[in-house]
mmCIF file of C-alpha atoms in Angstrom:
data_model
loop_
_atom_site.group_PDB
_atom_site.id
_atom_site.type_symbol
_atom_site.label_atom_id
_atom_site.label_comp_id
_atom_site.label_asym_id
_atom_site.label_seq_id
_atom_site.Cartn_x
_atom_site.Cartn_y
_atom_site.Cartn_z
ATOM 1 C CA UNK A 58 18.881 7.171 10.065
ATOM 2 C CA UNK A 59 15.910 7.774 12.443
ATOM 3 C CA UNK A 60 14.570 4.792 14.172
ATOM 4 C CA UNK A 61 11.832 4.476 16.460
ATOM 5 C CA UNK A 62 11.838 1.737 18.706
ATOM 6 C CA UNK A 63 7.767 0.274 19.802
ATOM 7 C CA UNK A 64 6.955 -1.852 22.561
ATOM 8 C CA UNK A 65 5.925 -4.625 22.541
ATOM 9 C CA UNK A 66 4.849 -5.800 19.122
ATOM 10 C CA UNK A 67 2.239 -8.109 20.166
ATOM 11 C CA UNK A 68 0.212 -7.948 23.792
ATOM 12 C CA UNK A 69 -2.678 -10.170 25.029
ATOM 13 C CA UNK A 70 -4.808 -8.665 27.951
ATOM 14 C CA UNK A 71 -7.846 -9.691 29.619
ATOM 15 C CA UNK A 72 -10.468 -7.337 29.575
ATOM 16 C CA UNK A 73 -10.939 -4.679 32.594
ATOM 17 C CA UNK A 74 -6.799 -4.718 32.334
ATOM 18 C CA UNK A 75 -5.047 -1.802 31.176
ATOM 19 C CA UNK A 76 -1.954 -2.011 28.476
ATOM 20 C CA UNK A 77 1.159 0.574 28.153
ATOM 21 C CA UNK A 78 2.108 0.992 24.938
ATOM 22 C CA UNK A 79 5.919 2.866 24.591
ATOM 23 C CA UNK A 80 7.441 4.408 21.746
ATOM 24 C CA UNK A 81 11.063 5.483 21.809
ATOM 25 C CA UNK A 82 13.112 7.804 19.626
ATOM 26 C CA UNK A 83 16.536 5.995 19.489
ATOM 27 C CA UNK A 84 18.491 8.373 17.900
ATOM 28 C CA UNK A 85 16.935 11.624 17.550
ATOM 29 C CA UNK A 86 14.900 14.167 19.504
ATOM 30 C CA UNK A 87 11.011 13.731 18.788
ATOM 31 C CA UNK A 88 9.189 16.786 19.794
ATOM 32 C CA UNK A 89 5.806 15.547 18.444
ATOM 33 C CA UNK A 90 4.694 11.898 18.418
ATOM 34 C CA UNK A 91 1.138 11.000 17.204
ATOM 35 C CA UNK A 92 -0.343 8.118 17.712
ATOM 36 C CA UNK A 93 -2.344 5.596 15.107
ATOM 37 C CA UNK A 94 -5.126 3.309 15.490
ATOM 38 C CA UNK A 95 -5.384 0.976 12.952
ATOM 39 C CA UNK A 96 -8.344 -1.321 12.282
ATOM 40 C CA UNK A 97 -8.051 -4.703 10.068
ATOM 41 C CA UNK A 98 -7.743 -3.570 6.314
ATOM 42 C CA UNK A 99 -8.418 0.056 6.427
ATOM 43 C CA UNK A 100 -6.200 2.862 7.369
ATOM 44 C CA UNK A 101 -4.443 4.485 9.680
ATOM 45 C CA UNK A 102 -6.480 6.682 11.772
ATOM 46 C CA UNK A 103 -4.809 9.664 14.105
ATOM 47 C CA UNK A 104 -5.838 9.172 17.709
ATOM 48 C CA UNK A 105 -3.572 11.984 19.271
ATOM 49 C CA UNK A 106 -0.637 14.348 18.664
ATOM 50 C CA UNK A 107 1.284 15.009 21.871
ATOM 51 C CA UNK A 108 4.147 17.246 22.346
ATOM 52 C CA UNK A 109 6.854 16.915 24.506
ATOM 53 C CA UNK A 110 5.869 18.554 27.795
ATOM 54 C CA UNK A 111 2.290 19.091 27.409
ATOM 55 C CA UNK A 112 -0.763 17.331 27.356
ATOM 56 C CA UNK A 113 -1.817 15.741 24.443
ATOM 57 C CA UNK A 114 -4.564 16.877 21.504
ATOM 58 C CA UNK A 115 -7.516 14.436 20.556
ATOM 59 C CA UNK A 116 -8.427 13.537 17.723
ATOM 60 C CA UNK A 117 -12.532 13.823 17.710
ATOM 61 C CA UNK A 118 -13.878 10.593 18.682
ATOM 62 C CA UNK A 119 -11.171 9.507 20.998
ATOM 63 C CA UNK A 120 -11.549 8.625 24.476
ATOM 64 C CA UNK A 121 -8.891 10.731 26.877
ATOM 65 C CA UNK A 122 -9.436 8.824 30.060
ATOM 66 C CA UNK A 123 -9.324 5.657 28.084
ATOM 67 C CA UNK A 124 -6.464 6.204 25.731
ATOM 68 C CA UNK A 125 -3.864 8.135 28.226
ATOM 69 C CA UNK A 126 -0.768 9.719 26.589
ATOM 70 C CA UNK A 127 2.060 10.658 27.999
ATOM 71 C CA UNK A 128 5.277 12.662 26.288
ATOM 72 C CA UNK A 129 7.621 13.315 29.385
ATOM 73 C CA UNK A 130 10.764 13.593 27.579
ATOM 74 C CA UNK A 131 11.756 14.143 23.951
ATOM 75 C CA UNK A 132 12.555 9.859 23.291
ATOM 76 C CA UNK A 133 9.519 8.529 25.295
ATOM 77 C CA UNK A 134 5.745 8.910 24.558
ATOM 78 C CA UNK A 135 3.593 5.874 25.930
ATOM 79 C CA UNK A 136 0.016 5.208 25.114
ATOM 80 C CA UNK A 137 -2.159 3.773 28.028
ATOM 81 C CA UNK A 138 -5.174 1.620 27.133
ATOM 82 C CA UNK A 139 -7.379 1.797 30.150
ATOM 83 C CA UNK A 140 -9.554 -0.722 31.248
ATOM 84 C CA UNK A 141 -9.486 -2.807 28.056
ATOM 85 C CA UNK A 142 -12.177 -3.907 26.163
ATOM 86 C CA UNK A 143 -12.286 -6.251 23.147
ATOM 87 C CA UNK A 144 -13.332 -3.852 20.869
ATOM 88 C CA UNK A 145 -10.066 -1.647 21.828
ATOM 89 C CA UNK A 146 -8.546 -4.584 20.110
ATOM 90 C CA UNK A 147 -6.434 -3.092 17.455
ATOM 91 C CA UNK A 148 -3.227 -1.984 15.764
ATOM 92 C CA UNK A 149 -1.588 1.388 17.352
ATOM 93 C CA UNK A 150 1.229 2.753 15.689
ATOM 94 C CA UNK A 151 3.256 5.273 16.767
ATOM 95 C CA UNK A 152 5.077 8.045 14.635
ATOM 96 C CA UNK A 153 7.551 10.726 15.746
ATOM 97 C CA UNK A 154 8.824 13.683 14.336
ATOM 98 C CA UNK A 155 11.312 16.633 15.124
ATOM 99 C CA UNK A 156 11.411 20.568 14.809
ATOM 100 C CA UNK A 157 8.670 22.488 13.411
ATOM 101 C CA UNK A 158 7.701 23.619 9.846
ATOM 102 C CA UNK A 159 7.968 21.344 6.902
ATOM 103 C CA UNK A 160 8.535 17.255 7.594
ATOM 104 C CA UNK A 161 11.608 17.080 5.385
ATOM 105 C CA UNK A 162 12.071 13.458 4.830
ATOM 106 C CA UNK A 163 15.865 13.117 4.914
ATOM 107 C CA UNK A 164 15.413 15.491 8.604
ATOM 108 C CA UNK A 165 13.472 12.498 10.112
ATOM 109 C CA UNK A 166 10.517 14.054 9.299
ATOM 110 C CA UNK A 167 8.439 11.028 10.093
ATOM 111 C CA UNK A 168 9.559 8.059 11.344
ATOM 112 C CA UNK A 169 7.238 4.990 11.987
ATOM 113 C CA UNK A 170 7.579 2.321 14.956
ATOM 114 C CA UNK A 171 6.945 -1.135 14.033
ATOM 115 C CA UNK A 172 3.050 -1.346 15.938
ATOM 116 C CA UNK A 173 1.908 -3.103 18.490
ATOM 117 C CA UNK A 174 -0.822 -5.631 17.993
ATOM 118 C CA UNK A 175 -3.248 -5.265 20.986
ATOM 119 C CA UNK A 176 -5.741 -8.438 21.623
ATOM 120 C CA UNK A 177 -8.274 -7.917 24.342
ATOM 121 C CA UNK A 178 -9.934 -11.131 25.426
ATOM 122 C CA UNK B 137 -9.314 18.816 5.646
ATOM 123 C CA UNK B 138 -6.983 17.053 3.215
ATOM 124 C CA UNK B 139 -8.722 14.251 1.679
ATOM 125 C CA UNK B 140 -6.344 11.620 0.168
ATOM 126 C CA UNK B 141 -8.079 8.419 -2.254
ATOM 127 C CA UNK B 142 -6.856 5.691 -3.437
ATOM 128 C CA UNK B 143 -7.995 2.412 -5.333
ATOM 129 C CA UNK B 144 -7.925 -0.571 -2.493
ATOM 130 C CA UNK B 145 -6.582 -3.176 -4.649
ATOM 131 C CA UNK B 146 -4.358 -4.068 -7.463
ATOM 132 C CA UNK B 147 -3.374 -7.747 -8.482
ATOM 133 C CA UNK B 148 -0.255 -7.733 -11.509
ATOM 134 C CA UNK B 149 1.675 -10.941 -12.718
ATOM 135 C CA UNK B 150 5.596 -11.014 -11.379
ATOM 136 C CA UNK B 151 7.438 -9.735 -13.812
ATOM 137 C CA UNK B 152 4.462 -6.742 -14.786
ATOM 138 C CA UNK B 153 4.709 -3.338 -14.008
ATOM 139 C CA UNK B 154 2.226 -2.109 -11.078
ATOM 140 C CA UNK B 155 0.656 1.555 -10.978
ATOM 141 C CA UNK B 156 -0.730 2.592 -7.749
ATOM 142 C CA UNK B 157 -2.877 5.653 -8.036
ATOM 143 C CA UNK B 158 -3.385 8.631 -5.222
ATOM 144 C CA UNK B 159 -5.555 11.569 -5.612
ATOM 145 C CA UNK B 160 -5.168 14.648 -2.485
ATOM 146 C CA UNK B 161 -7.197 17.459 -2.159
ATOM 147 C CA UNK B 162 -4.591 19.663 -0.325
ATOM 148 C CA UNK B 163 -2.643 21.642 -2.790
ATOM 149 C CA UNK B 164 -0.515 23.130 -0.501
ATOM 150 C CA UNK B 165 1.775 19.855 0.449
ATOM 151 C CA UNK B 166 5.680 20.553 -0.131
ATOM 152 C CA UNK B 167 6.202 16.433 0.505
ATOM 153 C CA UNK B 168 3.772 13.806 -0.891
ATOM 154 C CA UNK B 169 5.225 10.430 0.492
ATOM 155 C CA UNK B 170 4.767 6.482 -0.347
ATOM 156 C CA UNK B 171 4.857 4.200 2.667
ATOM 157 C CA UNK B 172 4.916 0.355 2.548
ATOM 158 C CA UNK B 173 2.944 -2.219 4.731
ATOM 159 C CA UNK B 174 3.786 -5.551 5.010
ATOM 160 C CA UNK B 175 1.405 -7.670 6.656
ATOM 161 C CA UNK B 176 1.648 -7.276 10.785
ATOM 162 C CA UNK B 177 4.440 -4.340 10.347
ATOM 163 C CA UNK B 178 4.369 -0.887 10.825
ATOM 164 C CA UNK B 179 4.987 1.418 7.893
ATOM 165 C CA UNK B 180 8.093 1.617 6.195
ATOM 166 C CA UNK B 181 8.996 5.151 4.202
ATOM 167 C CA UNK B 182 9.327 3.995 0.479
ATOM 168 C CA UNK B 183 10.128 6.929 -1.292
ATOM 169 C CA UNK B 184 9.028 10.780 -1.436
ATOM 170 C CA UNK B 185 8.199 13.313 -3.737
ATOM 171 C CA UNK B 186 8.662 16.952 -3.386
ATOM 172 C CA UNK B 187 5.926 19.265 -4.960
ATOM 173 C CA UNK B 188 8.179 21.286 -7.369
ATOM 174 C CA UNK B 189 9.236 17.887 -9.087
ATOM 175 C CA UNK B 190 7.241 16.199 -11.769
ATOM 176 C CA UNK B 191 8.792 12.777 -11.351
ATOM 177 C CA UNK B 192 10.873 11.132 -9.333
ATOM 178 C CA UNK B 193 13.035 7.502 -10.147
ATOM 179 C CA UNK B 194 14.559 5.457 -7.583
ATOM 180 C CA UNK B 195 15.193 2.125 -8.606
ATOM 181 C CA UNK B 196 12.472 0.363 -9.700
ATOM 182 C CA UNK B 197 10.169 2.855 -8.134
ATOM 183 C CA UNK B 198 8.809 5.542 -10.423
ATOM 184 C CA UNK B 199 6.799 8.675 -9.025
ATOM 185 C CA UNK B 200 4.893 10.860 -10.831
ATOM 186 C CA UNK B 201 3.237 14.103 -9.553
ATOM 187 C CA UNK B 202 0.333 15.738 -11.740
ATOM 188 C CA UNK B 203 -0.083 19.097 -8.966
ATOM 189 C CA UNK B 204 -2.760 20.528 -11.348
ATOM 190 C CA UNK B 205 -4.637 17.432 -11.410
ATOM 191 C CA UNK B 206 -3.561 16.491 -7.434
ATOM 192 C CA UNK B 207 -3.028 13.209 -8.649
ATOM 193 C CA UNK B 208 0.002 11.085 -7.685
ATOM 194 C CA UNK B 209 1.319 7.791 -8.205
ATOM 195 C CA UNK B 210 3.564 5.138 -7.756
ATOM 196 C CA UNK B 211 5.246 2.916 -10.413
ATOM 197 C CA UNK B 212 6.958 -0.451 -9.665
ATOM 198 C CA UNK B 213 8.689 -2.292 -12.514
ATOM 199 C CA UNK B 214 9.631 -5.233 -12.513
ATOM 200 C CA UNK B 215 7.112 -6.370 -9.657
ATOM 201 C CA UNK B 216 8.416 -9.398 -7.080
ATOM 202 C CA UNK B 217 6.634 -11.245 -5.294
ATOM 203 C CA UNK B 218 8.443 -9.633 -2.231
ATOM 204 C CA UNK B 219 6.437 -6.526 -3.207
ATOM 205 C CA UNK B 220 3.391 -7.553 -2.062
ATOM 206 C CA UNK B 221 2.322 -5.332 0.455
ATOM 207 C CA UNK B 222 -0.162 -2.226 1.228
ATOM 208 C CA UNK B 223 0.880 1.023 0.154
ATOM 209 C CA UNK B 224 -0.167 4.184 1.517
ATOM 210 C CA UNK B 225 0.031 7.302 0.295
ATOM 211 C CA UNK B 226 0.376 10.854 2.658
ATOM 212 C CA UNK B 227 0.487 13.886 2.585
ATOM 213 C CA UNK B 228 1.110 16.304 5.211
ATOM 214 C CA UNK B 229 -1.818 19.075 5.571
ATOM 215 C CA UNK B 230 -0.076 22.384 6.529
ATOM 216 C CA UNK B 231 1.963 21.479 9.512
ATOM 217 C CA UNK B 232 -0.519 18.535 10.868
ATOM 218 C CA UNK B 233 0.233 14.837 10.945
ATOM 219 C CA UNK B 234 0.153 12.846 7.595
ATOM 220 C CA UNK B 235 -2.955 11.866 5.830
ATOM 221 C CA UNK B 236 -3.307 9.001 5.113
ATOM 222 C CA UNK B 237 -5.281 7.248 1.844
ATOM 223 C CA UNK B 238 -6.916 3.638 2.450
ATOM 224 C CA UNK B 239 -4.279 2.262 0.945
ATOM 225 C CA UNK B 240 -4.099 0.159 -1.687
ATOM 226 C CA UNK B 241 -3.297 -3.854 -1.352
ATOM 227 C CA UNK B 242 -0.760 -5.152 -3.855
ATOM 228 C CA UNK B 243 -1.181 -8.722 -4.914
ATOM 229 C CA UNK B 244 1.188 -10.275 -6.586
ATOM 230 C CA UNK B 245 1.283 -13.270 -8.504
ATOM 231 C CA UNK B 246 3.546 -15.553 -9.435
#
């Protein structure tokens, strides 16, 4: 089945740092990722949708220069938290997808990495 | 924009059935999915649904679609303790990323 592979799980910065955040499609093509923010008991909210090859789309709200994505190839997207702060402390999940049209599930229509828990001290 | 609701908790005795309710706005989904958080984890695909099916068994998961109502939900009988968890429920909007509800946190005791 589809996996997506996210790295790393659980990252402590100090603030004014910046973190890299990769997610990996191990075994299929992903021509969209998106990327999640999650906050402590709520739920998922999109930050971005980027495609393979071209810049990524915002959600409203979200910082480009802070949150930098980049899809280069169709396995790799990585999410760059610039210049961290401790409110960028958070969950960020990443989710991957392939083809266009319908998300059929059994066509790895989505396909979850396992998060990364950022802590900004 | 697709609006998906759910209630934010539910607490059943092991052994007890659990019904997790979902309520979209988008009546165009073809997939309405179920994902499963356990605590620190990322999500983890429980089942699906697709929108010309009423119902849908797998296991001890049991889900029913109302599309006139937009109201789905998810049965688990025979709840374990291992089942405690948040579940989500999303559903695509056109060709966009999921929605997702709150979702709702699954207690259960022993």
């Amino acid at each position: 089945g589809a996996v997506v592979s996210q790295h790393p799980s659980r990252v402590i910065c100090k603030s004014g740092t910046s973190v890299k955040i990769e997610c990996r499609s191990l075994d299929f093509q992903a021509t969209t990722m998106f990327w999640y923010r999650q906050f402590p008991k709520q739920s998922l909210m999109l930050m971005a949708t980027s495609n393979e090859g071209s810049k990524a789309t915002y959600e409203q709200g979200v910082e480009k220069d802070k949150f930098l994505i980049n899809h280069a190839s169709l396995t790799l997207s990585t999410l760059t938290v610039t210049s961290a702060h401790p409110e960028d402390s958070s969950f960020y999940i990443c989710s991957a997808r392939t083809g266009t049209g319908w998300f059929i599930p059994g066509n790895y229509g989505y396909t979850f990495g396992s998060g990364t828990r950022l802590t900004v001290v | 924009g697709e609006d998906v609701e759910q209630s934010l908790f539910l607490s059943v005795r092991e052994g007890d059935s659990s019904v997790i309710n979902c309520t979209y706005t988008d009546s165009s989904s073809t997939y309405l999915y179920w994902y499963k958080q356990e605590p620190g984890a990322g999500l983890q695909l429980l089942t699906y649904i697709f929108s010309n099916m009423d119902m849908k068994q797998d296991q001890r998961l049991t889900v029913l679609l109302n599309k006139k109502d937009k109201h789905l939900s998810l049965r688990i009988a025979d709840t374990q303790t291992g089942d405690s968890a948040i579940y989500f429920c999303a559903v695509p909007s056109g060709n966009t990323p999921l929605v997702f509800g709150k979702g709702t946190r699954l207690s259960v005791i022993a």
